[in-house]
Amino acid sequence: EIVLTQSPGTLSLSPGERATLSCRASQSVSSNYLAWYQQRPGQAPRLLIYGSSSRATGTPDRFSGSGSGTDFTLTISRLEPEDFAVYYCQKYGSSPPLTFGGGTKVEI
Amino acid sequence: EVQLLESGGGLVQPGGSLRLSCAASGITFSISAMSWVRQAPGKGLEWVSAISGSGGSTYYADSVKGRFTISRDNSKTTLFLQMNSLRAEDTAVYYCVKGGSLTPSYYWGQGTLVTVSS
């Protein structure tokens, strides 16, 4: 079973700054089946990125995903107030279990 | 518009049972794998269980195997999670999710809170 490790645990930034979030897998993720989710307080998670770098419908273009193999990155080019939230990476594309990273909180 | 509406959460004593439901609309339910994902208070996301579109294949996290049962009624486009022998560590918001482990989790319900406490 692949383990996903996200870093840092918390990222303290200001609006307008760039955020770089990391997700490292314990084994190579086949076909880059890696997704990113945003969860705002009191809300359900929302899919942002799938296939490592494809934006889901409605994801602003300030969000970008990159990486392959075991190292993946979510970049938010210029933080907007609504981007302060928790972000999770997820591995999919194979038999269960579905695996999530521990999350990165982006705070002001 | 896709809607996943969970219900059935609440307060239950340790050792008790609860049945969660998820009413789906806006999707072709009978061909959609579905999952339950939970989130303990202040914690991250944990996959709980998944079921194929036909209901013929089911999968469970080790933490709930033997205690939880996932099922579905395609005629009523509803997903279920029967939870028995509940423990304090099962306390969480339970989300209904469209998709199994082969695809990203495109759609999530709003969640239903299960609290296991005496």
mmCIF file of N, CA and C in Angstrom, chain A:
data_model
loop_
_atom_site.group_PDB
_atom_site.id
_atom_site.type_symbol
_atom_site.label_atom_id
_atom_site.label_comp_id
_atom_site.label_asym_id
_atom_site.label_seq_id
_atom_site.Cartn_x
_atom_site.Cartn_y
_atom_site.Cartn_z
ATOM 1 N N GLU A 1 0.829 -1.189 0.000
ATOM 2 C CA GLU A 1 0.000 0.000 0.000
ATOM 3 C C GLU A 1 0.872 1.251 0.000
ATOM 4 N N ILE A 2 0.562 2.152 -0.924
ATOM 5 C CA ILE A 2 1.330 3.391 -1.042
ATOM 6 C C ILE A 2 0.954 4.365 0.067
ATOM 7 N N VAL A 3 1.948 4.962 0.678
ATOM 8 C CA VAL A 3 1.735 5.996 1.696
ATOM 9 C C VAL A 3 2.096 7.346 1.086
ATOM 10 N N LEU A 4 1.219 8.329 1.285
ATOM 11 C CA LEU A 4 1.450 9.685 0.784
ATOM 12 C C LEU A 4 1.803 10.604 1.951
ATOM 13 N N THR A 5 2.930 11.302 1.837
ATOM 14 C CA THR A 5 3.387 12.209 2.885
ATOM 15 C C THR A 5 3.375 13.634 2.354
ATOM 16 N N GLN A 6 2.583 14.494 2.982
ATOM 17 C CA GLN A 6 2.487 15.876 2.547
ATOM 18 C C GLN A 6 3.337 16.774 3.437
ATOM 19 N N SER A 7 3.939 17.776 2.801
ATOM 20 C CA SER A 7 4.723 18.753 3.552
ATOM 21 C C SER A 7 4.613 20.125 2.900
ATOM 22 N N PRO A 8 4.740 21.205 3.698
ATOM 23 C CA PRO A 8 4.789 21.153 5.152
ATOM 24 C C PRO A 8 3.411 20.871 5.728
ATOM 25 N N GLY A 9 3.326 20.690 7.017
ATOM 26 C CA GLY A 9 2.038 20.484 7.656
ATOM 27 C C GLY A 9 1.209 21.753 7.623
ATOM 28 N N THR A 10 1.866 22.880 7.839
ATOM 29 C CA THR A 10 1.217 24.183 7.806
ATOM 30 C C THR A 10 2.099 25.159 7.040
ATOM 31 N N LEU A 11 1.458 25.979 6.215
ATOM 32 C CA LEU A 11 2.150 26.990 5.429
ATOM 33 C C LEU A 11 1.526 28.343 5.766
ATOM 34 N N SER A 12 2.333 29.228 6.319
ATOM 35 C CA SER A 12 1.825 30.555 6.713
ATOM 36 C C SER A 12 2.264 31.581 5.678
ATOM 37 N N LEU A 13 1.298 32.125 4.966
ATOM 38 C CA LEU A 13 1.584 33.054 3.873
ATOM 39 C C LEU A 13 0.590 34.198 3.893
ATOM 40 N N SER A 14 0.811 35.166 3.018
ATOM 41 C CA SER A 14 -0.080 36.320 2.898
ATOM 42 C C SER A 14 -0.757 36.303 1.535
ATOM 43 N N PRO A 15 -1.931 36.935 1.425
ATOM 44 C CA PRO A 15 -2.575 37.063 0.106
ATOM 45 C C PRO A 15 -1.614 37.663 -0.913
ATOM 46 N N GLY A 16 -1.635 37.101 -2.123
ATOM 47 C CA GLY A 16 -0.751 37.549 -3.187
ATOM 48 C C GLY A 16 0.540 36.770 -3.292
ATOM 49 N N GLU A 17 0.889 36.038 -2.230
ATOM 50 C CA GLU A 17 2.114 35.234 -2.249
ATOM 51 C C GLU A 17 1.894 33.909 -2.978
ATOM 52 N N ARG A 18 3.001 33.256 -3.276
ATOM 53 C CA ARG A 18 2.980 31.961 -3.964
ATOM 54 C C ARG A 18 3.061 30.846 -2.932
ATOM 55 N N ALA A 19 2.252 29.806 -3.127
ATOM 56 C CA ALA A 19 2.269 28.657 -2.225
ATOM 57 C C ALA A 19 2.730 27.425 -2.982
ATOM 58 N N THR A 20 3.631 26.670 -2.358
ATOM 59 C CA THR A 20 4.126 25.430 -2.960
ATOM 60 C C THR A 20 3.941 24.296 -1.960
ATOM 61 N N LEU A 21 3.099 23.334 -2.322
ATOM 62 C CA LEU A 21 2.750 22.218 -1.450
ATOM 63 C C LEU A 21 3.317 20.940 -2.059
ATOM 64 N N SER A 22 3.845 20.062 -1.199
ATOM 65 C CA SER A 22 4.491 18.841 -1.664
ATOM 66 C C SER A 22 3.724 17.598 -1.225
ATOM 67 N N CYS A 23 3.740 16.588 -2.077
ATOM 68 C CA CYS A 23 3.153 15.285 -1.775
ATOM 69 C C CYS A 23 4.141 14.237 -2.274
ATOM 70 N N ARG A 24 4.650 13.439 -1.356
ATOM 71 C CA ARG A 24 5.637 12.418 -1.707
ATOM 72 C C ARG A 24 5.053 11.043 -1.464
ATOM 73 N N ALA A 25 5.171 10.157 -2.452
ATOM 74 C CA ALA A 25 4.644 8.801 -2.350
ATOM 75 C C ALA A 25 5.746 7.821 -1.989
ATOM 76 N N SER A 26 5.372 6.792 -1.229
ATOM 77 C CA SER A 26 6.350 5.790 -0.801
ATOM 78 C C SER A 26 6.765 4.855 -1.941
ATOM 79 N N GLN A 27 5.936 4.802 -2.995
ATOM 80 C CA GLN A 27 6.249 4.043 -4.209
ATOM 81 C C GLN A 27 5.776 4.881 -5.391
ATOM 82 N N SER A 28 6.278 4.549 -6.557
ATOM 83 C CA SER A 28 5.883 5.295 -7.742
ATOM 84 C C SER A 28 4.379 5.199 -7.995
ATOM 85 N N VAL A 29 3.775 6.337 -8.316
ATOM 86 C CA VAL A 29 2.352 6.401 -8.623
ATOM 87 C C VAL A 29 2.175 6.194 -10.122
ATOM 88 N N SER A 30 1.535 5.098 -10.487
ATOM 89 C CA SER A 30 1.418 4.744 -11.894
ATOM 90 C C SER A 30 0.560 5.742 -12.655
ATOM 91 N N SER A 31 0.999 6.039 -13.885
ATOM 92 C CA SER A 31 0.259 6.923 -14.789
ATOM 93 C C SER A 31 -0.102 8.260 -14.157
ATOM 94 N N ASN A 32 0.675 8.651 -13.165
ATOM 95 C CA ASN A 32 0.426 9.933 -12.496
ATOM 96 C C ASN A 32 -1.012 10.074 -12.001
ATOM 97 N N TYR A 33 -1.554 8.983 -11.457
ATOM 98 C CA TYR A 33 -2.909 9.016 -10.915
ATOM 99 C C TYR A 33 -2.886 9.682 -9.537
ATOM 100 N N LEU A 34 -2.642 10.988 -9.536
ATOM 101 C CA LEU A 34 -2.516 11.750 -8.312
ATOM 102 C C LEU A 34 -3.452 12.953 -8.394
ATOM 103 N N ALA A 35 -4.273 13.130 -7.374
ATOM 104 C CA ALA A 35 -5.239 14.227 -7.354
ATOM 105 C C ALA A 35 -4.992 15.121 -6.146
ATOM 106 N N TRP A 36 -5.466 16.352 -6.246
ATOM 107 C CA TRP A 36 -5.394 17.310 -5.150
ATOM 108 C C TRP A 36 -6.802 17.816 -4.831
ATOM 109 N N TYR A 37 -7.076 17.977 -3.543
ATOM 110 C CA TYR A 37 -8.378 18.467 -3.079
ATOM 111 C C TYR A 37 -8.171 19.655 -2.159
ATOM 112 N N GLN A 38 -9.130 20.561 -2.181
ATOM 113 C CA GLN A 38 -9.176 21.698 -1.270
ATOM 114 C C GLN A 38 -10.340 21.495 -0.311
ATOM 115 N N GLN A 39 -10.102 21.735 0.969
ATOM 116 C CA GLN A 39 -11.198 21.677 1.939
ATOM 117 C C GLN A 39 -11.204 22.953 2.783
ATOM 118 N N ARG A 40 -12.241 23.715 2.618
ATOM 119 C CA ARG A 40 -12.432 24.908 3.446
ATOM 120 C C ARG A 40 -13.140 24.518 4.726
ATOM 121 N N PRO A 41 -13.009 25.305 5.795
ATOM 122 C CA PRO A 41 -13.635 24.949 7.077
ATOM 123 C C PRO A 41 -15.135 24.710 6.933
ATOM 124 N N GLY A 42 -15.587 23.593 7.490
ATOM 125 C CA GLY A 42 -17.004 23.267 7.492
ATOM 126 C C GLY A 42 -17.556 22.787 6.167
ATOM 127 N N GLN A 43 -16.681 22.578 5.189
ATOM 128 C CA GLN A 43 -17.135 22.142 3.868
ATOM 129 C C GLN A 43 -16.542 20.784 3.513
ATOM 130 N N ALA A 44 -17.173 20.142 2.535
ATOM 131 C CA ALA A 44 -16.628 18.903 1.994
ATOM 132 C C ALA A 44 -15.418 19.213 1.115
ATOM 133 N N PRO A 45 -14.524 18.259 0.942
ATOM 134 C CA PRO A 45 -13.422 18.451 0.004
ATOM 135 C C PRO A 45 -13.937 18.686 -1.409
ATOM 136 N N ARG A 46 -13.126 19.390 -2.184
ATOM 137 C CA ARG A 46 -13.453 19.705 -3.565
ATOM 138 C C ARG A 46 -12.260 19.343 -4.437
ATOM 139 N N LEU A 47 -12.519 18.615 -5.518
ATOM 140 C CA LEU A 47 -11.448 18.214 -6.427
ATOM 141 C C LEU A 47 -10.900 19.431 -7.164
ATOM 142 N N LEU A 48 -9.562 19.608 -7.096
ATOM 143 C CA LEU A 48 -8.902 20.708 -7.806
ATOM 144 C C LEU A 48 -8.148 20.205 -9.039
ATOM 145 N N ILE A 49 -7.328 19.171 -8.829
ATOM 146 C CA ILE A 49 -6.396 18.686 -9.837
ATOM 147 C C ILE A 49 -6.489 17.168 -9.903
ATOM 148 N N TYR A 50 -6.450 16.582 -11.096
ATOM 149 C CA TYR A 50 -6.373 15.138 -11.254
ATOM 150 C C TYR A 50 -5.330 14.825 -12.325
ATOM 151 N N GLY A 51 -4.905 13.578 -12.363
ATOM 152 C CA GLY A 51 -3.874 13.211 -13.326
ATOM 153 C C GLY A 51 -2.602 14.014 -13.147
ATOM 154 N N SER A 52 -2.319 14.389 -11.902
ATOM 155 C CA SER A 52 -1.143 15.164 -11.510
ATOM 156 C C SER A 52 -1.193 16.638 -11.927
ATOM 157 N N SER A 53 -1.760 16.937 -13.117
ATOM 158 C CA SER A 53 -1.656 18.312 -13.603
ATOM 159 C C SER A 53 -2.895 18.854 -14.313
ATOM 160 N N SER A 54 -3.948 18.075 -14.415
ATOM 161 C CA SER A 54 -5.161 18.532 -15.105
ATOM 162 C C SER A 54 -6.101 19.205 -14.121
ATOM 163 N N ARG A 55 -6.516 20.431 -14.470
ATOM 164 C CA ARG A 55 -7.457 21.133 -13.588
ATOM 165 C C ARG A 55 -8.863 20.580 -13.751
ATOM 166 N N ALA A 56 -9.536 20.379 -12.620
ATOM 167 C CA ALA A 56 -10.944 19.983 -12.653
ATOM 168 C C ALA A 56 -11.782 21.183 -13.087
ATOM 169 N N THR A 57 -12.991 20.901 -13.537
ATOM 170 C CA THR A 57 -13.895 21.967 -13.948
ATOM 171 C C THR A 57 -14.070 22.977 -12.821
ATOM 172 N N GLY A 58 -13.862 24.252 -13.148
ATOM 173 C CA GLY A 58 -14.058 25.299 -12.154
ATOM 174 C C GLY A 58 -12.821 25.655 -11.349
ATOM 175 N N THR A 59 -11.734 24.925 -11.539
ATOM 176 C CA THR A 59 -10.501 25.249 -10.805
ATOM 177 C C THR A 59 -9.821 26.439 -11.457
ATOM 178 N N PRO A 60 -9.581 27.513 -10.699
ATOM 179 C CA PRO A 60 -8.920 28.695 -11.284
ATOM 180 C C PRO A 60 -7.515 28.362 -11.786
ATOM 181 N N ASP A 61 -7.056 29.102 -12.792
ATOM 182 C CA ASP A 61 -5.751 28.767 -13.379
ATOM 183 C C ASP A 61 -4.575 29.197 -12.520
ATOM 184 N N ARG A 62 -4.821 29.829 -11.382
ATOM 185 C CA ARG A 62 -3.704 30.092 -10.450
ATOM 186 C C ARG A 62 -3.264 28.811 -9.745
ATOM 187 N N PHE A 63 -4.099 27.760 -9.835
ATOM 188 C CA PHE A 63 -3.736 26.453 -9.280
ATOM 189 C C PHE A 63 -3.083 25.617 -10.385
ATOM 190 N N SER A 64 -1.915 25.039 -10.073
ATOM 191 C CA SER A 64 -1.289 24.147 -11.030
ATOM 192 C C SER A 64 -0.665 22.968 -10.302
ATOM 193 N N GLY A 65 -0.728 21.815 -10.949
ATOM 194 C CA GLY A 65 -0.143 20.610 -10.399
ATOM 195 C C GLY A 65 0.971 20.115 -11.290
ATOM 196 N N SER A 66 1.971 19.512 -10.677
ATOM 197 C CA SER A 66 3.086 18.962 -11.445
ATOM 198 C C SER A 66 3.669 17.768 -10.712
ATOM 199 N N GLY A 67 4.568 17.077 -11.394
ATOM 200 C CA GLY A 67 5.264 15.965 -10.774
ATOM 201 C C GLY A 67 4.965 14.644 -11.438
ATOM 202 N N SER A 68 5.746 13.650 -11.054
ATOM 203 C CA SER A 68 5.581 12.292 -11.558
ATOM 204 C C SER A 68 6.333 11.341 -10.650
ATOM 205 N N GLY A 69 6.047 10.059 -10.820
ATOM 206 C CA GLY A 69 6.749 9.067 -10.014
ATOM 207 C C GLY A 69 6.357 9.125 -8.554
ATOM 208 N N THR A 70 7.234 9.664 -7.739
ATOM 209 C CA THR A 70 6.967 9.726 -6.300
ATOM 210 C C THR A 70 6.847 11.150 -5.759
ATOM 211 N N ASP A 71 7.134 12.152 -6.562
ATOM 212 C CA ASP A 71 7.145 13.535 -6.073
ATOM 213 C C ASP A 71 6.196 14.422 -6.868
ATOM 214 N N PHE A 72 5.256 15.013 -6.142
ATOM 215 C CA PHE A 72 4.217 15.825 -6.760
ATOM 216 C C PHE A 72 4.102 17.152 -6.032
ATOM 217 N N THR A 73 3.682 18.186 -6.781
ATOM 218 C CA THR A 73 3.598 19.530 -6.227
ATOM 219 C C THR A 73 2.309 20.209 -6.657
ATOM 220 N N LEU A 74 1.683 20.897 -5.716
ATOM 221 C CA LEU A 74 0.568 21.789 -6.017
ATOM 222 C C LEU A 74 1.063 23.203 -5.777
ATOM 223 N N THR A 75 0.926 24.050 -6.789
ATOM 224 C CA THR A 75 1.357 25.434 -6.692
ATOM 225 C C THR A 75 0.150 26.356 -6.841
ATOM 226 N N ILE A 76 0.060 27.319 -5.950
ATOM 227 C CA ILE A 76 -0.949 28.379 -6.068
ATOM 228 C C ILE A 76 -0.157 29.646 -6.348
ATOM 229 N N SER A 77 -0.315 30.205 -7.531
ATOM 230 C CA SER A 77 0.597 31.261 -7.986
ATOM 231 C C SER A 77 0.464 32.548 -7.172
ATOM 232 N N ARG A 78 -0.769 32.956 -6.899
ATOM 233 C CA ARG A 78 -1.006 34.159 -6.092
ATOM 234 C C ARG A 78 -2.212 33.882 -5.207
ATOM 235 N N LEU A 79 -1.961 33.794 -3.923
ATOM 236 C CA LEU A 79 -3.015 33.408 -2.985
ATOM 237 C C LEU A 79 -4.123 34.457 -2.904
ATOM 238 N N GLU A 80 -5.335 33.964 -3.062
ATOM 239 C CA GLU A 80 -6.518 34.778 -2.836
ATOM 240 C C GLU A 80 -7.061 34.447 -1.439
ATOM 241 N N PRO A 81 -7.850 35.336 -0.834
ATOM 242 C CA PRO A 81 -8.372 35.062 0.523
ATOM 243 C C PRO A 81 -9.101 33.729 0.628
ATOM 244 N N GLU A 82 -9.805 33.324 -0.424
ATOM 245 C CA GLU A 82 -10.567 32.075 -0.376
ATOM 246 C C GLU A 82 -9.693 30.827 -0.525
ATOM 247 N N ASP A 83 -8.405 31.005 -0.781
ATOM 248 C CA ASP A 83 -7.507 29.859 -0.942
ATOM 249 C C ASP A 83 -6.953 29.361 0.387
ATOM 250 N N PHE A 84 -7.184 30.104 1.449
ATOM 251 C CA PHE A 84 -6.687 29.662 2.752
ATOM 252 C C PHE A 84 -7.585 28.536 3.231
ATOM 253 N N ALA A 85 -7.010 27.332 3.251
ATOM 254 C CA ALA A 85 -7.766 26.096 3.441
ATOM 255 C C ALA A 85 -6.777 24.960 3.675
ATOM 256 N N VAL A 86 -7.312 23.739 3.763
ATOM 257 C CA VAL A 86 -6.463 22.556 3.865
ATOM 258 C C VAL A 86 -6.486 21.839 2.517
ATOM 259 N N TYR A 87 -5.318 21.356 2.105
ATOM 260 C CA TYR A 87 -5.177 20.683 0.822
ATOM 261 C C TYR A 87 -4.686 19.255 1.029
ATOM 262 N N TYR A 88 -5.343 18.329 0.341
ATOM 263 C CA TYR A 88 -5.005 16.905 0.439
ATOM 264 C C TYR A 88 -4.613 16.374 -0.939
ATOM 265 N N CYS A 89 -3.610 15.497 -0.951
ATOM 266 C CA CYS A 89 -3.341 14.755 -2.168
ATOM 267 C C CYS A 89 -3.948 13.364 -2.021
ATOM 268 N N GLN A 90 -4.185 12.726 -3.145
ATOM 269 C CA GLN A 90 -4.850 11.413 -3.163
ATOM 270 C C GLN A 90 -4.285 10.590 -4.315
ATOM 271 N N LYS A 91 -4.020 9.320 -4.057
ATOM 272 C CA LYS A 91 -3.634 8.398 -5.109
ATOM 273 C C LYS A 91 -4.856 7.572 -5.492
ATOM 274 N N TYR A 92 -5.093 7.434 -6.795
ATOM 275 C CA TYR A 92 -6.189 6.600 -7.276
ATOM 276 C C TYR A 92 -5.657 5.760 -8.429
ATOM 277 N N GLY A 93 -6.548 5.046 -9.107
ATOM 278 C CA GLY A 93 -6.148 4.312 -10.302
ATOM 279 C C GLY A 93 -5.791 2.856 -10.097
ATOM 280 N N SER A 94 -6.046 2.336 -8.909
ATOM 281 C CA SER A 94 -5.771 0.928 -8.661
ATOM 282 C C SER A 94 -6.779 0.412 -7.641
ATOM 283 N N SER A 95 -6.648 -0.856 -7.320
ATOM 284 C CA SER A 95 -7.576 -1.459 -6.354
ATOM 285 C C SER A 95 -7.500 -0.748 -5.020
ATOM 286 N N PRO A 96 -8.587 -0.797 -4.250
ATOM 287 C CA PRO A 96 -8.564 -0.163 -2.926
ATOM 288 C C PRO A 96 -7.442 -0.730 -2.058
ATOM 289 N N PRO A 97 -6.980 0.019 -1.057
ATOM 290 C CA PRO A 97 -7.616 1.227 -0.529
ATOM 291 C C PRO A 97 -7.296 2.490 -1.315
ATOM 292 N N LEU A 98 -8.207 3.453 -1.191
ATOM 293 C CA LEU A 98 -7.976 4.784 -1.714
ATOM 294 C C LEU A 98 -7.119 5.511 -0.686
ATOM 295 N N THR A 99 -6.053 6.148 -1.150
ATOM 296 C CA THR A 99 -5.071 6.693 -0.214
ATOM 297 C C THR A 99 -5.040 8.213 -0.259
ATOM 298 N N PHE A 100 -5.071 8.824 0.921
ATOM 299 C CA PHE A 100 -4.951 10.272 1.036
ATOM 300 C C PHE A 100 -3.678 10.618 1.804
ATOM 301 N N GLY A 101 -3.123 11.786 1.486
ATOM 302 C CA GLY A 101 -2.063 12.341 2.303
ATOM 303 C C GLY A 101 -2.652 12.954 3.565
ATOM 304 N N GLY A 102 -1.779 13.346 4.482
ATOM 305 C CA GLY A 102 -2.229 13.886 5.760
ATOM 306 C C GLY A 102 -2.718 15.320 5.712
ATOM 307 N N GLY A 103 -2.468 16.012 4.615
ATOM 308 C CA GLY A 103 -2.969 17.374 4.450
ATOM 309 C C GLY A 103 -1.938 18.447 4.740
ATOM 310 N N THR A 104 -2.086 19.580 4.054
ATOM 311 C CA THR A 104 -1.306 20.788 4.324
ATOM 312 C C THR A 104 -2.289 21.924 4.541
ATOM 313 N N LYS A 105 -2.161 22.619 5.669
ATOM 314 C CA LYS A 105 -3.007 23.767 5.948
ATOM 315 C C LYS A 105 -2.309 25.024 5.468
ATOM 316 N N VAL A 106 -2.976 25.782 4.624
ATOM 317 C CA VAL A 106 -2.452 27.071 4.170
ATOM 318 C C VAL A 106 -3.175 28.146 4.965
ATOM 319 N N GLU A 107 -2.430 28.847 5.807
ATOM 320 C CA GLU A 107 -3.034 29.848 6.681
ATOM 321 C C GLU A 107 -2.406 31.208 6.491
ATOM 322 N N ILE A 108 -3.160 32.209 6.889
ATOM 323 C CA ILE A 108 -2.660 33.580 6.796
ATOM 324 C C ILE A 108 -1.674 33.815 7.929
#
